[in-house]
Short mmCIF file of C-alpha atoms in Angstrom, two decimals:
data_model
loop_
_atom_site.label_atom_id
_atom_site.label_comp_id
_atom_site.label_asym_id
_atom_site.label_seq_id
_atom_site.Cartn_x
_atom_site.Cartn_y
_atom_site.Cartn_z
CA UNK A 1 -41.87 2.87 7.20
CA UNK A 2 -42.60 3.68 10.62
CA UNK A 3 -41.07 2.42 13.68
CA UNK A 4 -44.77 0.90 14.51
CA UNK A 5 -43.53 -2.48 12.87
CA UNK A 6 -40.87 -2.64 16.15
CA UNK A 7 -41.42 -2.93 18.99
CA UNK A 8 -42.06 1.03 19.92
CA UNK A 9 -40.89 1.56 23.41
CA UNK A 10 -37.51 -0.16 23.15
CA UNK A 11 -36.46 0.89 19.96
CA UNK A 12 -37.61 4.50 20.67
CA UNK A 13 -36.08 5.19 23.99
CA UNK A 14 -32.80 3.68 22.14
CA UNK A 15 -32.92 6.08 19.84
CA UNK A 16 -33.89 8.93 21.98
CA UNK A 17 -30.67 7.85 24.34
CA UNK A 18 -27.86 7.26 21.95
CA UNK A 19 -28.85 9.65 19.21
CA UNK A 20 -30.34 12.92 20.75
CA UNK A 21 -29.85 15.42 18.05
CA UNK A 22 -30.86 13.20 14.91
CA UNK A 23 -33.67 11.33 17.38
CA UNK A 24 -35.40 13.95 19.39
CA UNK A 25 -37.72 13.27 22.19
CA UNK A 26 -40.04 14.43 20.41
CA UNK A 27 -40.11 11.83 17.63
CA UNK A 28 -42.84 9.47 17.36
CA UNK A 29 -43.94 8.16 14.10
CA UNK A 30 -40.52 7.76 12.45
CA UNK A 31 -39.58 6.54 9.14
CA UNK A 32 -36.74 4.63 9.81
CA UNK A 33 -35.52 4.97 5.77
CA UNK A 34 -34.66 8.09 6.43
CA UNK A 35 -33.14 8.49 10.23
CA UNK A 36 -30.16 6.22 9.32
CA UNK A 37 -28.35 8.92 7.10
CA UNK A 38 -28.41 11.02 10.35
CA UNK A 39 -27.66 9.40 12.90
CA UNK A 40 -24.75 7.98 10.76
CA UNK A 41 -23.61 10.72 8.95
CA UNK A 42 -20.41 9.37 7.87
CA UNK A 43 -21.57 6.63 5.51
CA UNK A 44 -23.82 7.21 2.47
CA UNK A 45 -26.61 4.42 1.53
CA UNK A 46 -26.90 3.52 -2.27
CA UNK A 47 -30.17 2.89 -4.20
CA UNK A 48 -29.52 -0.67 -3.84
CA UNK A 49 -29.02 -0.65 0.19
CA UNK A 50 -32.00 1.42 1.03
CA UNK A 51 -33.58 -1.13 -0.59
CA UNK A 52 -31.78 -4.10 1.21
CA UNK A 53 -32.92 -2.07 4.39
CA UNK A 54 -36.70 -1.48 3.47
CA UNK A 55 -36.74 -5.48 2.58
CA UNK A 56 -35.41 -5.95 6.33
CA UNK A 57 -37.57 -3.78 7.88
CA UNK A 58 -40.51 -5.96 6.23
CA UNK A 59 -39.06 -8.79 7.64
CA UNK A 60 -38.65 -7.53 11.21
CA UNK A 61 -41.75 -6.28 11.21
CA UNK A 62 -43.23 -9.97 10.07
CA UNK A 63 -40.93 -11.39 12.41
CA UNK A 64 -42.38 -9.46 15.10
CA UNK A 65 -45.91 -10.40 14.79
CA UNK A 66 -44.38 -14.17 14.96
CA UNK A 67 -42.66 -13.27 18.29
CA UNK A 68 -46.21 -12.01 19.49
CA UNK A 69 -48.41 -14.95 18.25
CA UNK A 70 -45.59 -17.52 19.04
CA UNK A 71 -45.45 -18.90 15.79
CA UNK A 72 -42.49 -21.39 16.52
CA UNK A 73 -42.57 -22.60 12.67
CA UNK A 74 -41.98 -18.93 11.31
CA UNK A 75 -39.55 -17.90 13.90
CA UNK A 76 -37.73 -20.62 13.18
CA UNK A 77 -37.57 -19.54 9.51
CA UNK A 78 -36.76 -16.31 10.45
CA UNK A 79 -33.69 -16.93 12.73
CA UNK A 80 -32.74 -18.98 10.46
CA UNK A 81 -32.55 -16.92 7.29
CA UNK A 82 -31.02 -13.82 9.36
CA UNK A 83 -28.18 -16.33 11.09
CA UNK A 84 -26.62 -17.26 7.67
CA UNK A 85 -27.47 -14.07 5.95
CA UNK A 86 -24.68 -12.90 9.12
CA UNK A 87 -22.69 -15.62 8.79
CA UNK A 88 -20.14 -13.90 6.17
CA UNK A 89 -21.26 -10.43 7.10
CA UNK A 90 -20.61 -7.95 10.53
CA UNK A 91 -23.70 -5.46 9.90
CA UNK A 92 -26.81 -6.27 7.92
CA UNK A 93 -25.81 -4.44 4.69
CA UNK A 94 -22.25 -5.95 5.38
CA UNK A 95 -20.09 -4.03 7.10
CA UNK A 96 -22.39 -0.53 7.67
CA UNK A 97 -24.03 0.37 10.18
CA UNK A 98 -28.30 1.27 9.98
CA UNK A 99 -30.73 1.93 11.94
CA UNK A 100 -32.29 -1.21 11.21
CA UNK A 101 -29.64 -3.04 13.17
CA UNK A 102 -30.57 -1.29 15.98
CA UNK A 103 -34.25 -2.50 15.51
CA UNK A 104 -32.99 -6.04 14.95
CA UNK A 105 -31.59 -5.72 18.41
CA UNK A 106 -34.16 -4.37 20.14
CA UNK A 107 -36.54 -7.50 18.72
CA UNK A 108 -34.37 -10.01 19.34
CA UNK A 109 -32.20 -8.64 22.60
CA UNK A 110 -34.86 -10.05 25.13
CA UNK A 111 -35.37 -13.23 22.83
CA UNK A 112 -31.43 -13.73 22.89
CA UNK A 113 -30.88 -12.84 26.63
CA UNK A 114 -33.23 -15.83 27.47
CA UNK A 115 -31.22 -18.33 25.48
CA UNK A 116 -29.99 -21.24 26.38
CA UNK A 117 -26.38 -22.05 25.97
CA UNK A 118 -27.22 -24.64 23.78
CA UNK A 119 -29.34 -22.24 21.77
CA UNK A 120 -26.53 -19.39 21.32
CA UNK A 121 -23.92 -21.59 20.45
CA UNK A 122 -24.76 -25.56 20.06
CA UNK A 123 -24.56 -27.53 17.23
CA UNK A 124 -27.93 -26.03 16.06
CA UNK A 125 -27.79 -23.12 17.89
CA UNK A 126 -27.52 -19.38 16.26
CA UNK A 127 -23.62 -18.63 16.56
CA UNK A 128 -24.00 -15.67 13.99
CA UNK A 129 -26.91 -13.73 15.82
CA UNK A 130 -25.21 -14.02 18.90
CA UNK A 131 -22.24 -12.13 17.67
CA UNK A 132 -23.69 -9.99 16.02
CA UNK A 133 -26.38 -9.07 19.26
CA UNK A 134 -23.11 -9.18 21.39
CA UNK A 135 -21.31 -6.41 18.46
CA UNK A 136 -24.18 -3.97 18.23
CA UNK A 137 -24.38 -3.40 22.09
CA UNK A 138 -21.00 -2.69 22.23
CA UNK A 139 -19.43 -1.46 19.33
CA UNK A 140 -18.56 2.37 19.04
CA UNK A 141 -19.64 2.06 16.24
CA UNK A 142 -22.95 2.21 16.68
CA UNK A 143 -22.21 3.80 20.18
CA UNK A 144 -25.57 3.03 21.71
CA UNK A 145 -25.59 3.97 25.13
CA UNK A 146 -26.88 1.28 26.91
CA UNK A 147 -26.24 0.89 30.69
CA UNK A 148 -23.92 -2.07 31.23
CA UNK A 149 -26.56 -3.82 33.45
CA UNK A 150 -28.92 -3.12 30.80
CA UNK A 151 -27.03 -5.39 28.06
CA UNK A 152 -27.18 -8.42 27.23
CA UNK A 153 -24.90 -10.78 28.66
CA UNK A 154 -22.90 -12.40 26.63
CA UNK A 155 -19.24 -14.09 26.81
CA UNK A 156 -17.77 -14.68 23.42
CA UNK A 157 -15.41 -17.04 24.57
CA UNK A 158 -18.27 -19.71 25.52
CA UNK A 159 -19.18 -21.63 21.92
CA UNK A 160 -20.31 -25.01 22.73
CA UNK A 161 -19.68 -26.21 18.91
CA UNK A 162 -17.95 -23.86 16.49
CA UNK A 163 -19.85 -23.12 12.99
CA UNK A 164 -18.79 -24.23 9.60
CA UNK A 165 -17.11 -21.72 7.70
CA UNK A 166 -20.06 -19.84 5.75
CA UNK A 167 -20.04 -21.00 2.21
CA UNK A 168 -20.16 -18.10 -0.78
CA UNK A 169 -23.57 -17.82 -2.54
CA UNK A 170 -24.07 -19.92 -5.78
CA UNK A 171 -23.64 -16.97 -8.18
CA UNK A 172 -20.13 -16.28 -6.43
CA UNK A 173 -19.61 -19.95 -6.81
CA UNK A 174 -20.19 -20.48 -10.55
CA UNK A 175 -18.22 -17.05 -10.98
CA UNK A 176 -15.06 -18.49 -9.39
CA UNK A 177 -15.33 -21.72 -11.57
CA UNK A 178 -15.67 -19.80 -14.72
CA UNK A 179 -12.49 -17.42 -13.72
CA UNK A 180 -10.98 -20.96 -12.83
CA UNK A 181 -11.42 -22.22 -16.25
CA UNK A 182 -10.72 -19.10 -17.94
CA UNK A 183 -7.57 -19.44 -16.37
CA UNK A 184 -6.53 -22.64 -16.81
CA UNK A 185 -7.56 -22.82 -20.57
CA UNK A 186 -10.33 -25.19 -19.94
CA UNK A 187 -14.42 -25.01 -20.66
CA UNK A 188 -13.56 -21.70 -23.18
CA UNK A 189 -14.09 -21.64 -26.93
CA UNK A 190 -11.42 -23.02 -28.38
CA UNK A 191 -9.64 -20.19 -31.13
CA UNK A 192 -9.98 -21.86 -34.61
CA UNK A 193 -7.53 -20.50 -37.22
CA UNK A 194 -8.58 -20.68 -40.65
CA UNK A 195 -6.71 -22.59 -43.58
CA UNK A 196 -4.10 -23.36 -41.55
CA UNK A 197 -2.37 -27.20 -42.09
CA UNK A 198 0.38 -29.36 -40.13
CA UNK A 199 3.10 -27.29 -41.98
CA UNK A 200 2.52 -24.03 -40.70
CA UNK A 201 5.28 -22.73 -43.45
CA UNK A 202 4.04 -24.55 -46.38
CA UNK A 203 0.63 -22.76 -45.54
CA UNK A 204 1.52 -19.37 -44.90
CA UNK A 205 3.00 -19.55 -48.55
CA UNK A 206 0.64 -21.66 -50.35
CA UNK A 207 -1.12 -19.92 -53.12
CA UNK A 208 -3.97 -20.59 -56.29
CA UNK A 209 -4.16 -19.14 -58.87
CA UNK A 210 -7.48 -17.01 -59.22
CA UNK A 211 -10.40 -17.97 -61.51
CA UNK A 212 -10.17 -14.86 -63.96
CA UNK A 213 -6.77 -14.80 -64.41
CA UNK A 214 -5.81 -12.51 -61.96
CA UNK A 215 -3.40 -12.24 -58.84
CA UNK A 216 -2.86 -15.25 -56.69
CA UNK A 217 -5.27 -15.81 -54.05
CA UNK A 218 -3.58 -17.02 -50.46
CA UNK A 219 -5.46 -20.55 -49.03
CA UNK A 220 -3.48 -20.20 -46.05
CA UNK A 221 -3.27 -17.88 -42.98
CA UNK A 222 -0.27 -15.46 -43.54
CA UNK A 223 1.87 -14.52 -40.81
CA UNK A 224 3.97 -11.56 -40.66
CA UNK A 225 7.96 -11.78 -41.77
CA UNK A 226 10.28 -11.60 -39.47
CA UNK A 227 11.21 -8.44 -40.20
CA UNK A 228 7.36 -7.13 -40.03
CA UNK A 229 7.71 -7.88 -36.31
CA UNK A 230 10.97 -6.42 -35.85
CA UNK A 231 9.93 -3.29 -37.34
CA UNK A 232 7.04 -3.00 -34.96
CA UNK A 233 9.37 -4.09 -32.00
CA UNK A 234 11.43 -1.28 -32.74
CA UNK A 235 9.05 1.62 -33.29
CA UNK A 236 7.39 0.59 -29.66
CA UNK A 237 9.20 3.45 -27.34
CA UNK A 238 11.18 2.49 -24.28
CA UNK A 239 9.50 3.19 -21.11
CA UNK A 240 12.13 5.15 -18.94
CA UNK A 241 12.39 4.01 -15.21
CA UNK A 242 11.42 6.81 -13.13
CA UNK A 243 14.38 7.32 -10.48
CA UNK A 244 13.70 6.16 -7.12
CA UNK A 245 12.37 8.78 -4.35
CA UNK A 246 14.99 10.07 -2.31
CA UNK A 247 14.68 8.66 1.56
CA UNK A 248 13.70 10.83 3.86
CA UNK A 249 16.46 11.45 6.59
CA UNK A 250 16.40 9.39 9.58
CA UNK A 251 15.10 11.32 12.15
CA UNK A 252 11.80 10.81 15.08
CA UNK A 253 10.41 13.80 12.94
CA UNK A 254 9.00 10.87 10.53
CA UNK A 255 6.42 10.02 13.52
CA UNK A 256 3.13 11.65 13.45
CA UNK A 257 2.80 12.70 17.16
CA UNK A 258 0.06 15.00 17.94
CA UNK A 259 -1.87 16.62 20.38
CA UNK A 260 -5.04 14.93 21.43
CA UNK A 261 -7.98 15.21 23.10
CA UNK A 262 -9.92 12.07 24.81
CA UNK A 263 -13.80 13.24 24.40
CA UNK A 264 -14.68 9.76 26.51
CA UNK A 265 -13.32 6.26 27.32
CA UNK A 266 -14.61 3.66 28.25
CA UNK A 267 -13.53 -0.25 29.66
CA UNK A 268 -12.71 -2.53 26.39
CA UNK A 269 -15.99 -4.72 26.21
CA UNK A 270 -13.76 -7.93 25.17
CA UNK A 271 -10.61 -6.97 27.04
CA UNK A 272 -10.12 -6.30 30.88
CA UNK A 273 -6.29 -4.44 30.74
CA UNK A 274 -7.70 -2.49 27.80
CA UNK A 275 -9.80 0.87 27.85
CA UNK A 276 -12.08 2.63 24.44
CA UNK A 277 -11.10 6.13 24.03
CA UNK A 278 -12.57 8.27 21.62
CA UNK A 279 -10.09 11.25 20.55
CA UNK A 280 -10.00 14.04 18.77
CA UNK A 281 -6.87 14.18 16.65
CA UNK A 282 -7.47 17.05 15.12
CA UNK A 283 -8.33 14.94 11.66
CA UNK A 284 -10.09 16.46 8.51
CA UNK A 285 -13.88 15.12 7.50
CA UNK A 286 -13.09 12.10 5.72
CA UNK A 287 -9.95 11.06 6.86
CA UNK A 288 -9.16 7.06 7.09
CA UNK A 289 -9.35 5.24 10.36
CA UNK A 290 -11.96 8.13 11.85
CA UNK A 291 -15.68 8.22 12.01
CA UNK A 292 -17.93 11.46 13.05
CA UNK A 293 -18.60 11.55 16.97
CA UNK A 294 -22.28 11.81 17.24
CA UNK A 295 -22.38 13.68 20.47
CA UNK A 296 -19.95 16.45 19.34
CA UNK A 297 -19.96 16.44 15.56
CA UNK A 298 -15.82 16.25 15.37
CA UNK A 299 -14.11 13.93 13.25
CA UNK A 300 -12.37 11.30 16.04
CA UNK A 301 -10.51 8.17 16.06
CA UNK A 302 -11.14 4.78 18.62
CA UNK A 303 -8.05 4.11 20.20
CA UNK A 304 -7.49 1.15 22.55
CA UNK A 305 -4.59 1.38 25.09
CA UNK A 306 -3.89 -0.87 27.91
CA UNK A 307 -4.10 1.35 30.51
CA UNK A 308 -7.06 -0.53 32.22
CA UNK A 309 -5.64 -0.71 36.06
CA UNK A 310 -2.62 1.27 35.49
CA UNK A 311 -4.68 4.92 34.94
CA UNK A 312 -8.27 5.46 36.49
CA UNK A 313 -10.99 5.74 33.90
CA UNK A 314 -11.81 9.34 35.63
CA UNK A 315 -8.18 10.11 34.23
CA UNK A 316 -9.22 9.67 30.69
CA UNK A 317 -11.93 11.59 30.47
CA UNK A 318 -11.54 14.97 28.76
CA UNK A 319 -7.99 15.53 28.88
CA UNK A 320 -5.75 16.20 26.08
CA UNK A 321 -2.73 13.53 25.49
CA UNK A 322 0.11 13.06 22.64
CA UNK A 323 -0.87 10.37 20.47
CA UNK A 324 1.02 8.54 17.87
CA UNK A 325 -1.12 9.08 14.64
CA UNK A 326 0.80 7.03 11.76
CA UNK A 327 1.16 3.86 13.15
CA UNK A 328 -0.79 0.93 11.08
CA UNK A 329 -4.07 0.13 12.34
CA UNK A 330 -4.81 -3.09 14.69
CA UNK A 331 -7.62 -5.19 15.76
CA UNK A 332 -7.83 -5.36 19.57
CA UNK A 333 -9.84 -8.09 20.67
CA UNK A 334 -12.65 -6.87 18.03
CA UNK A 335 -12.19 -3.06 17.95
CA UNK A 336 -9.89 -0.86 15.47
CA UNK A 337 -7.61 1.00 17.17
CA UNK A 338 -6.18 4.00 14.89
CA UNK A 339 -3.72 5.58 17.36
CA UNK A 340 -1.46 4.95 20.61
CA UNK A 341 -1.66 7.33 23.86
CA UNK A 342 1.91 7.80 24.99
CA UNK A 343 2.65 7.22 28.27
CA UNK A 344 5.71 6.82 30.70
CA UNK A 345 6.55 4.15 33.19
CA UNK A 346 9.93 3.17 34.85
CA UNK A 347 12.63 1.61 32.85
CA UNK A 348 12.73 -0.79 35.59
CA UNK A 349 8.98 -2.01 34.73
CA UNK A 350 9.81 -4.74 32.81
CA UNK A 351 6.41 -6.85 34.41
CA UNK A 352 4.69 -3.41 33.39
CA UNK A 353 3.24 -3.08 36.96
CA UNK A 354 3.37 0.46 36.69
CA UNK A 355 3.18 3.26 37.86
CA UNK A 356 2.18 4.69 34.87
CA UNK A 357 1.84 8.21 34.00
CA UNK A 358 0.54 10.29 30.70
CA UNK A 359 2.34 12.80 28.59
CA UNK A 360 0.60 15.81 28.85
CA UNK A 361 0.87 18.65 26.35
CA UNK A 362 0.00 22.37 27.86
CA UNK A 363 -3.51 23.25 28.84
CA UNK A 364 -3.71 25.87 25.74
CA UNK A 365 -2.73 23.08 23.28
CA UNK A 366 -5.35 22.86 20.41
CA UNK A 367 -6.25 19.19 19.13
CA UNK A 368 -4.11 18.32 16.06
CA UNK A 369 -0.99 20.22 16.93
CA UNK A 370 2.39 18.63 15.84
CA UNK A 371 4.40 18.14 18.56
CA UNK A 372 7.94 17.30 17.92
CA UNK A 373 11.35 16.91 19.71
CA UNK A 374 13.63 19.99 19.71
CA UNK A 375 16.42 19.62 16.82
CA UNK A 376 14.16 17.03 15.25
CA UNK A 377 11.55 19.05 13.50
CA UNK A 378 12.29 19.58 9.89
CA UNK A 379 10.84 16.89 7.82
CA UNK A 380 7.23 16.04 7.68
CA UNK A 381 5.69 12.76 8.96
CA UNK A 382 5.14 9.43 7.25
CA UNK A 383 1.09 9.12 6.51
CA UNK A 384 1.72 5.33 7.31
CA UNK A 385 5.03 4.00 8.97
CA UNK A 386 5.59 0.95 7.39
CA UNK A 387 6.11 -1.92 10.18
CA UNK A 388 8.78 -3.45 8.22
CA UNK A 389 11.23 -0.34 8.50
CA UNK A 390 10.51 0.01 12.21
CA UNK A 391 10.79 3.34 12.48
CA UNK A 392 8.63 3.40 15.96
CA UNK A 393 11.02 0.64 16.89
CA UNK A 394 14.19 2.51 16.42
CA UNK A 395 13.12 6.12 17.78
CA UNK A 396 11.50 4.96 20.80
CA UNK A 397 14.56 3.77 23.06
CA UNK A 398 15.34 7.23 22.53
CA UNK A 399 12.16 8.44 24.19
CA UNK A 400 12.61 9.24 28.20
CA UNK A 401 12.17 11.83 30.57
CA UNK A 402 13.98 14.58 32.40
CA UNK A 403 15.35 15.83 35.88
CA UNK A 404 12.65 18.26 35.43
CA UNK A 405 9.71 16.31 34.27
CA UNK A 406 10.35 17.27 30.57
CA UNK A 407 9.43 14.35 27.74
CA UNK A 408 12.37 14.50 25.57
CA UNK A 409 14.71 12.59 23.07
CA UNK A 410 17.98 11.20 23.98
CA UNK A 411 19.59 10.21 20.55
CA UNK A 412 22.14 8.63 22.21
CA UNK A 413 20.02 5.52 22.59
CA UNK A 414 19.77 5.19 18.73
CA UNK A 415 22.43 3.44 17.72
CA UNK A 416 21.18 4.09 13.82
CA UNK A 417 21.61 8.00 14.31
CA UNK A 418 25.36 7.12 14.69
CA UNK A 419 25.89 5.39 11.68
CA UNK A 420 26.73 7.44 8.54
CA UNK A 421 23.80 6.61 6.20
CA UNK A 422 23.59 9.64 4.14
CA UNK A 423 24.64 12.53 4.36
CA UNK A 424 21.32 13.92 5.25
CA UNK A 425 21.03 12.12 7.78
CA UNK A 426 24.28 12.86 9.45
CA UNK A 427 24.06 16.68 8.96
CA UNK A 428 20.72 16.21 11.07
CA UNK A 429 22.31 14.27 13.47
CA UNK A 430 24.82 16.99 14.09
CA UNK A 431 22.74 20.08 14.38
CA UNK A 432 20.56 18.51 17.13
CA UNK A 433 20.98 18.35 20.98
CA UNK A 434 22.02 15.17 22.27
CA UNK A 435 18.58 15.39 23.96
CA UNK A 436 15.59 17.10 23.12
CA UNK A 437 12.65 18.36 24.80
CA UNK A 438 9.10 17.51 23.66
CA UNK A 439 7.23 20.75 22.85
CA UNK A 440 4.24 21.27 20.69
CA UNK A 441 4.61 23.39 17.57
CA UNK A 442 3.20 26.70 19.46
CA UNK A 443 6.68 26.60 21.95
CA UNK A 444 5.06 24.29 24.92
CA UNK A 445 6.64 21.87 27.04
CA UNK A 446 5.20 18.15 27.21
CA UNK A 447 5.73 16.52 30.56
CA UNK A 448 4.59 13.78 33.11
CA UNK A 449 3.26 14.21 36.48
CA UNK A 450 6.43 12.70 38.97
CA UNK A 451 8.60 10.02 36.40
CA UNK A 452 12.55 11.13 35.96
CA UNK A 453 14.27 9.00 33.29
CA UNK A 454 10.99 6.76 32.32
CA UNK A 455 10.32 5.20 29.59
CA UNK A 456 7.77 6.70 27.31
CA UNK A 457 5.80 4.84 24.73
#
């Protein structure tokens, strides 16, 4: 279907902005079926979604035509059908991103901006399109690149009457009342067991003699002898417990630090102290917690780090850092972050005022390289450090810098490396430096710009 049923100029010069190589400036009659699969390359639609999408782009393009004939009584309908069809959901097809979100917005974006506040968020208003207008605009990721004084203004924090919680559909309903049931014993056929009397004994034995003459015929429902069943217990094979993984020795080796490269950042839409970087981590296609950059084609991860008025934006951009790859993913204020920039500020900080300065990893440094303390480097990483062996917790008083500007360990400030917990552990403990240095896995030094005996995390 062709972008005709949109409104053109809006949608296209969206398109054209945020999505040069799969949107060329040349496009003009596209069909919008087929441009989401490349300008989001990362996500594959299903038989059953492109048809979801091709039903929505029907309905926008009704919906439109009621926008331009002010047909109050199907607008209505319409808002109304696409605010609870959000109400449970983040994107139209749930939680992926289309194309045709980006043509909901640029229908509705004008009709939203002129919205009362009783409209967005009163006790009729349309709580769920708001959110999801608000979302779209800002999200990386859709990354549309939208001039700030071009969005929509919008302050999540302002709901005049907060919404019901969305209930399920009635086929999700009537499932979870039959699993109920099912589960409880109740509303199922009830198992009927044949010949069977009050004295469950008297029947398994009961017998008749058959018509002809011939061998007893059983009335009653026989149950296997005791011994039947211990037979059958016995032949059943033990199942061996498999012996429990060794643990890996305690060491700062078990943290995935890297060498990264910020592509962009940007301020945190929801968050003033926070800033949006997108890095390159030096991740393979596929990986969890990335997406595909559109700009550059490299597989990169969000990252949010409160750095907002302690580091200039101009700081962030292009410029390759150490992140912290293996920590467990968190929701900040609305976006994902799937890594932490390290940085050093004074031990004295405790208001964290700053200053505040970022590691740096050599010039020549490729994206992706380990980077590892001296004496610490055997071992590999953790894919996920688990938050309730705080691991990051226990390394990271170690973490400081030098008289000379050098990032480095100081294993002196880990009380656990002390303790004899194995013997791994302790031989590892005893072949390393009391502190040190920070170097990627090619030989180079990782330093700060002007902090002696920071704090880095």
């Amino acid at each position: 279907m062709a972008t005709a049923s949109a409104p053109m100029t809006s949608l296209l010069s969206l398109l054209y902005r945020s999505f040069p190589r799969a949107v060329p400036s040349t496009s003009i009659d596209l069909d919008l079926q087929k441009v989401s699969p490349q300008i989001f390359p990362s996500y594959v639609y299903s038989d059953v979604e492109q048809g979801e999408l091709e039903q929505w782009l029907v309905t926008i393009a009704t919906a439109t035509e009621s926008f331009a004939k002010e047909d109050s009584a199907a607008i209505s309908e319409f808002l109304t059908k696409l605010n609870k069809h959000l109400a449970s959901r983040t994107t139209l097809l749930g939680s992926k991103p289309s194309v045709v979100d980006i043509a909901v917005y640029a229908v509705l974006g004008p009709v939203v901006e002129k919205w009362s506040a009783d409209e967005r968020t009163g006790e009729n208003g349309y709580h769920h399109i708001v959110r999801y207008i608000d979302f779209v605009q800002n999200a990386p990721l859709f990354a549309l690149k939208i001039p700030s004084e071009e969005k929509i203004a919008i302050d999540v924090n302002d709901v005049k009457v907060v919404p019901k919680a969305a209930e399920p559909p009635k086929e999700e309903k009537g499932k979870q009342k039959k699993e109920k049931k099912k589960a409880t014993g109740q509303g199922g056929e009830k198992n009927l067991v044949v010949g069977r009397g009050k004295n469950v004994n008297e029947a398994e034995t009961a017998t008749t003699a058959a018509p002809d003459g011939g061998e007893p015929v059983a009335t009653g429902a026989v149950q296997p002898s005791a011994r039947e069943k211990k037979e059958k217990k016995a032949k059943q094979p033990k199942q061996q417990k498999q012996p429990a993984a060794p643990a890996a020795p305690l060491s700062p080796s078990l943290i995935d630090l890297r060498v990264g490269h910020i592509l962009r950042a940007v301020n945190h839409p929801n968050a003033d102290s926070l800033y949006v970087s997108t890095i390159n981590c030096g991740d393979a296609p596929g990986t969890d917690n990335t997406s595909v950059d559109e700009e550059t084609g490299l597989t990169v991860r969000t990252v949010c780090s409160g750095l907002n008025g302690l580091v200039p934006l101009e700081e962030m951009q292009g410029r390759k850092i150490v992140a912290v790859c293996n920590l467990k993913p968190v929701t900040m204020r609305g976006i994902k972050s799937a890594a932490m920039v390290l940085a050093a500020s004074p031990k004295s900080d405790d208001a964290h005022a700053g200053p505040v300065e970022l590691v740096t990893p050599p010039a020549d440094a490729q994206a992706g390289e380990r980077v590892t303390f001296e004496g610490w480097s055997t071992g590999e990483p953790e894919k996920v450090l688990n938050p309730k062996k705080k691991v990051w917790e226990t390394f990271q008083p170690g973490f400081t810098t030098t008289e000379g500007l050098e990032v480095a360990f100081d294993s002196s400030q880990v009380p656990q490396l002390a303790e004899k917990e194995g013997e791994a552990s302790t031989a590892a403990a005893a072949a390393a430096p009391a502190v040190g240095k920070l170097i990627t896995k090619s030989g180079g030094l990782c330093t700060v710009k002007s902090l002696k005996g920071a704090v880095v995390r």
